[in-house]
Coordinates of C-alpha atoms in Angstrom, one line a residue:
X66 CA -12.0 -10.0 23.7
X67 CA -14.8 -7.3 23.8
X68 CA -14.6 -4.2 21.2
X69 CA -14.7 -1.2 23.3
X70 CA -15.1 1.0 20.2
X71 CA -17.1 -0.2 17.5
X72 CA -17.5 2.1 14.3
X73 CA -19.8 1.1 11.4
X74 CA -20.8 2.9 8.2
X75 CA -19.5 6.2 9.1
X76 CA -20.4 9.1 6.3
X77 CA -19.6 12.7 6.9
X78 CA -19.2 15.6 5.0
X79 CA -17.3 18.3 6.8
X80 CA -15.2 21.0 5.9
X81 CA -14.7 20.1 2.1
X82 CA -13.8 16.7 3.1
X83 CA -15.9 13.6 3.0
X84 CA -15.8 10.2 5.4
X85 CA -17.0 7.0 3.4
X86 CA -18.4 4.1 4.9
X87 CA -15.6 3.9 7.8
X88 CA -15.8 0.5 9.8
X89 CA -13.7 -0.9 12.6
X90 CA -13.3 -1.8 16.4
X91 CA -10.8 -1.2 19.1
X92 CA -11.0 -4.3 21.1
X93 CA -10.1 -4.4 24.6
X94 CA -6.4 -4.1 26.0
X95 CA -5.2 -2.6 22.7
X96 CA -3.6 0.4 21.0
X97 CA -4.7 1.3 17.8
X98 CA -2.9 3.8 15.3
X99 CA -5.1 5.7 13.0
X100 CA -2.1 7.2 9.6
X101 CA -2.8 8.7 6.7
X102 CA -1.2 11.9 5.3
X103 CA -2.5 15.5 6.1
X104 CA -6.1 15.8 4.9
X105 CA -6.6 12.0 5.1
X106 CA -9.6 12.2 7.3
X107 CA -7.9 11.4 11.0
X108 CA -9.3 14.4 12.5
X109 CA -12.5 14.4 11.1
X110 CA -13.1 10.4 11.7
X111 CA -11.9 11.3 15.6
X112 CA -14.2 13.9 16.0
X113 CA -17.0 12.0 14.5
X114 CA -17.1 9.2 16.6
X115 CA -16.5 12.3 19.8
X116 CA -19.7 13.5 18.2
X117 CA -18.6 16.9 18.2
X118 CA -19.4 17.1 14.9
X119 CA -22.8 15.1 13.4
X120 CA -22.0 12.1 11.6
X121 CA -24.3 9.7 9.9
X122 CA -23.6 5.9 11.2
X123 CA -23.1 3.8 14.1
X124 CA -21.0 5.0 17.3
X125 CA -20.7 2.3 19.9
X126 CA -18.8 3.0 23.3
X127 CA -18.9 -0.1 25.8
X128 CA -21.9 -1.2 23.9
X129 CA -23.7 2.1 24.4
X130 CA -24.3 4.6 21.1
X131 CA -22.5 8.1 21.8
X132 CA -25.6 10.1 21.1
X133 CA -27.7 8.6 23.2
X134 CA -25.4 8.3 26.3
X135 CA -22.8 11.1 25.4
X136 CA -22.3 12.1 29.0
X137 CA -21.7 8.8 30.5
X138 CA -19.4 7.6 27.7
X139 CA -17.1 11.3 27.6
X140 CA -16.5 10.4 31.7
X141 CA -14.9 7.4 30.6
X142 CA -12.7 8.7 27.9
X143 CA -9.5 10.7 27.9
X144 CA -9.0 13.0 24.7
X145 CA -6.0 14.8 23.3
X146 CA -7.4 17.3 20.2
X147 CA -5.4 20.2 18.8
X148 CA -7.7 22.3 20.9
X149 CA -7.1 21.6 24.3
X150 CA -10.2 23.4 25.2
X151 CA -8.3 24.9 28.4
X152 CA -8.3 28.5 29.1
X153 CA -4.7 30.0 28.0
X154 CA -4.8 32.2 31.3
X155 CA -5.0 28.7 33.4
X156 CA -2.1 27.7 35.0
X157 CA -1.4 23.7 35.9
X158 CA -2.0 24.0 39.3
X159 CA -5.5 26.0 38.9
X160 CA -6.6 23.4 36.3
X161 CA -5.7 20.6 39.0
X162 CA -8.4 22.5 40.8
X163 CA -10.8 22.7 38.2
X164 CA -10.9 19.7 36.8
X165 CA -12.0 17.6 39.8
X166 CA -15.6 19.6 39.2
X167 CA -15.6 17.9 35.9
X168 CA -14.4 14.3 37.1
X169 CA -15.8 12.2 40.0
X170 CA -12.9 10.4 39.4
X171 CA -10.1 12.6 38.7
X172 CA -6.6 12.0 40.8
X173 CA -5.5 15.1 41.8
X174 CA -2.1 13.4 43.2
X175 CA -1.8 11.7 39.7
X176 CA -1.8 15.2 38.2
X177 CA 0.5 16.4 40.1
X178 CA 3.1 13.6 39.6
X179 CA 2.8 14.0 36.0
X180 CA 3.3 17.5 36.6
X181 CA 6.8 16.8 38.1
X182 CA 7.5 14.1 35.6
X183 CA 7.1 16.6 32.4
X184 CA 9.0 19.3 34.3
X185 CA 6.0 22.0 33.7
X186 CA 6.1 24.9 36.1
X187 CA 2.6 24.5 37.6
X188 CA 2.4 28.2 39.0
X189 CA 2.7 29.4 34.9
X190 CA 0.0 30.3 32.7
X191 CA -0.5 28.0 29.7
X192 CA 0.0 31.1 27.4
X193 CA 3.7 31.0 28.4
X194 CA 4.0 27.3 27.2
X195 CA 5.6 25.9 24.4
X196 CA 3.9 23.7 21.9
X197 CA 5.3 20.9 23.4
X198 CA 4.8 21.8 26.9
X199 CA 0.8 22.4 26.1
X200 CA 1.1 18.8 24.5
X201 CA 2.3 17.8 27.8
X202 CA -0.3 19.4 29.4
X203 CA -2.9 18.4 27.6
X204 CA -1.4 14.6 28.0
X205 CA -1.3 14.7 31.6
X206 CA -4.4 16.3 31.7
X207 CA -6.3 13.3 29.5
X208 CA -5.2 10.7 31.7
X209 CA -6.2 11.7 35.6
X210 CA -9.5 11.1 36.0
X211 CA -8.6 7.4 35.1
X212 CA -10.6 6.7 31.9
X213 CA -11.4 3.7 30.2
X214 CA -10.6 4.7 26.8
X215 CA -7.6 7.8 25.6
X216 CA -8.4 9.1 22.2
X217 CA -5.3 10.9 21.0
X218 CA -4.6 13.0 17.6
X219 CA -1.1 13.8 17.4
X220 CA -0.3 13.7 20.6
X221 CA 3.7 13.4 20.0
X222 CA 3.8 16.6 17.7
X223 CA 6.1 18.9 18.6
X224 CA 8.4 16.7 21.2
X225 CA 12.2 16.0 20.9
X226 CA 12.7 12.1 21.0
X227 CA 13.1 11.7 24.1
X228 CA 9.8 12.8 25.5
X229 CA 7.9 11.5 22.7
X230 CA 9.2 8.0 24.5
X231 CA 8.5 9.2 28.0
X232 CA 4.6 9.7 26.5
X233 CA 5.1 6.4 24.8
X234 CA 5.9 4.4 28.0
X235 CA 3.2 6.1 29.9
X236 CA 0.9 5.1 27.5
X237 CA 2.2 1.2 27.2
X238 CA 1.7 1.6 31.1
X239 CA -1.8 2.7 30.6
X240 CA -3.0 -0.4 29.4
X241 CA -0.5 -2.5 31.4
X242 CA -2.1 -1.4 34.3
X243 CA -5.9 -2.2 33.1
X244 CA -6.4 -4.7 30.2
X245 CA -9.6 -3.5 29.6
X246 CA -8.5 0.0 28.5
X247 CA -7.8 0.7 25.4
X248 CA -5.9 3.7 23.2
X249 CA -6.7 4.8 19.4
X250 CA -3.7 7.0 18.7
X251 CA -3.7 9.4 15.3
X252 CA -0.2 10.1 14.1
X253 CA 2.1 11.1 11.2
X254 CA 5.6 10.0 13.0
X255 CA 4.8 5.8 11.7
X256 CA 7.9 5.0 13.7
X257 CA 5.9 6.1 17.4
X258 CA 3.6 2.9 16.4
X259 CA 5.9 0.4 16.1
X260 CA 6.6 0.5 19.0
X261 CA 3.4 0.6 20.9
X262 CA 0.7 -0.3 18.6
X263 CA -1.6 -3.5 18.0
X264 CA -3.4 -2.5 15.1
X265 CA -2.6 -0.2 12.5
X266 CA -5.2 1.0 10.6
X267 CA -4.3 3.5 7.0
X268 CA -7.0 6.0 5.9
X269 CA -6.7 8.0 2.3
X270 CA -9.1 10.0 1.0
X271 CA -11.9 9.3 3.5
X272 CA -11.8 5.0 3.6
X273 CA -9.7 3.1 5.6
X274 CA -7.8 1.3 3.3
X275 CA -5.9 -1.1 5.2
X276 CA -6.8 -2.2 9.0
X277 CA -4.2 -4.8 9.9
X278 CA -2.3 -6.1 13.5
X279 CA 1.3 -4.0 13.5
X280 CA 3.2 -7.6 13.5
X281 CA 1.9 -8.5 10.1
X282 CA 2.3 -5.1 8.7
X283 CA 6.4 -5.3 9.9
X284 CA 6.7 -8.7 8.5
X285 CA 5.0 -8.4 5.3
X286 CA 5.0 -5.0 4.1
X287 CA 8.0 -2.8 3.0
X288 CA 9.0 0.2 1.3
X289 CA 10.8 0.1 -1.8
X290 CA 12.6 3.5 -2.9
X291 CA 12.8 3.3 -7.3
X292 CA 13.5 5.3 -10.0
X293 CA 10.4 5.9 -12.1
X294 CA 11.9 3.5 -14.6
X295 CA 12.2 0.8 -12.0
X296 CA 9.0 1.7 -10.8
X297 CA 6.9 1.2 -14.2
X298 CA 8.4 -2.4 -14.2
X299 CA 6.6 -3.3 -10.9
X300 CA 3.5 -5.1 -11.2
X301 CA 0.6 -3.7 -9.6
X302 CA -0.4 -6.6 -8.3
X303 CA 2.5 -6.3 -6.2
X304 CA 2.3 -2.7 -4.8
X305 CA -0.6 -1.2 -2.5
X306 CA 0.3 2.8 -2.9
X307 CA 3.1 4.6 -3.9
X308 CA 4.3 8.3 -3.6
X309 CA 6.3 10.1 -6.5
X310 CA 8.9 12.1 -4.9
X311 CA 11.2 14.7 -7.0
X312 CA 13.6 12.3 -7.4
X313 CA 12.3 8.7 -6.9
X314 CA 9.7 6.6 -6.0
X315 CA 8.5 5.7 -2.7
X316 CA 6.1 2.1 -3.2
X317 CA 4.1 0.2 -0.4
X318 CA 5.1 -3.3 -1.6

């Protein structure tokens, strides 16, 4: 199975925050869930290897480094960001328009039915939207020039459970329909990945810290919720993190 994504030795320093010597590959036919709590380093490791901002280390789409062929990579690649980068005075149907300037390859019908499946009024600017309906938008718009790769940070935020499934099936369908695509997906709602995800990978404080396949993860990791008198009488050994909430303990065991 071929990496599509391969990330090695990653350092940056953006922003107050620092990356630290981030490895890993998203191999073919997978999806790949990037955690960590706010301020982890999610964003900034996602918009390193974008190279939209200038990170030291090695970048590797389909075999080919992103600084060297940027262009050719980024028409292979759907992105969700918090930006959507689309003019708020836009409406769905002018972007349809738009976009196939930008894409040799973008499905204008496929648009359209994703449209009609979100329910977004395509005649309405995206200034009117709600956050989630922008989400949607931005979803939609990611995945209609068929790319090879979606890069996706927090693309569930903001939608009721039901939708957040919808996304989740269209993006199991994604690489159903092409096992040589693949999806890294950043996320704070763990229970989204579960479901869909092959790999999970954890990053705190700039490292990734843990980097394992989702089965093994369910089957041997658990949280245990302690007082902080049960809690002191757990080895170390035996815990990987653990969060001290008002009341309790929350441990990765």
């Amino acid at each position: 199975m071929q990496a599509n994504i391969k990330v090695k030795n990653l350092n940056k320093k953006y922003d107050g925050f620092e990356l630290k010597n981030i490895s890993f590959e998203i191999p073919e036919g997978c999806i790949v869930g990037l955690i960590g709590e706010n301020g982890a380093g999610k964003t900034t490791t996602i918009k390193s290897i974008l190279n939209i901002i200038n990170s030291e280390g090695e970048i590797q789409f389909f075999g080919k480094d992103i600084k060297q062929s940027e262009k050719e990579i980024k028409s292979k690649l759907g992105v969700v960001l918090d930006d959507s980068f689309l003019s708020e005075y836009l409406t769905p149907k002018k972007i349809n328009s738009i976009m196939k300037n930008f894409y040799n390859t973008w499905n204008k019908k496929l648009f359209e039915n994703y449209i009609k499946k979100f329910k977004l009024p395509e005649n309405k600017m995206v200034k009117d939207f709600s956050s989630g309906m922008k989400m949607k938008l931005k979803i939609a718009t990611a995945i209609s020039h068929n790319p090879q790769i979606l890069i996706l940070d927090e693309p569930t935020s903001g939608l009721d459970p039901i939708v957040r499934n919808e996304i989740l099936d269209i993006f199991r369908n994604f690489i159903a329909e092409d096992e040589t695509r693949s999806i890294l997906i950043s996320t704070h709602i763990t229970t989204d990945l579960e479901h869909i995800s092959d790999y999970i990978m954890f990053i705190k404080n700039g490292k990734i810290t843990l980097n394992l396949p989702t089965s093994e993860i369910l089957e041997n990791y658990g949280i245990v919720k302690c007082s902080e008198n049960d809690f002191k009488n757990i080895s170390k050994e035996d815990y990987e993190y653990y969060r001290k909430e008002k009341y309790q303990y929350e441990v990765l065991v």
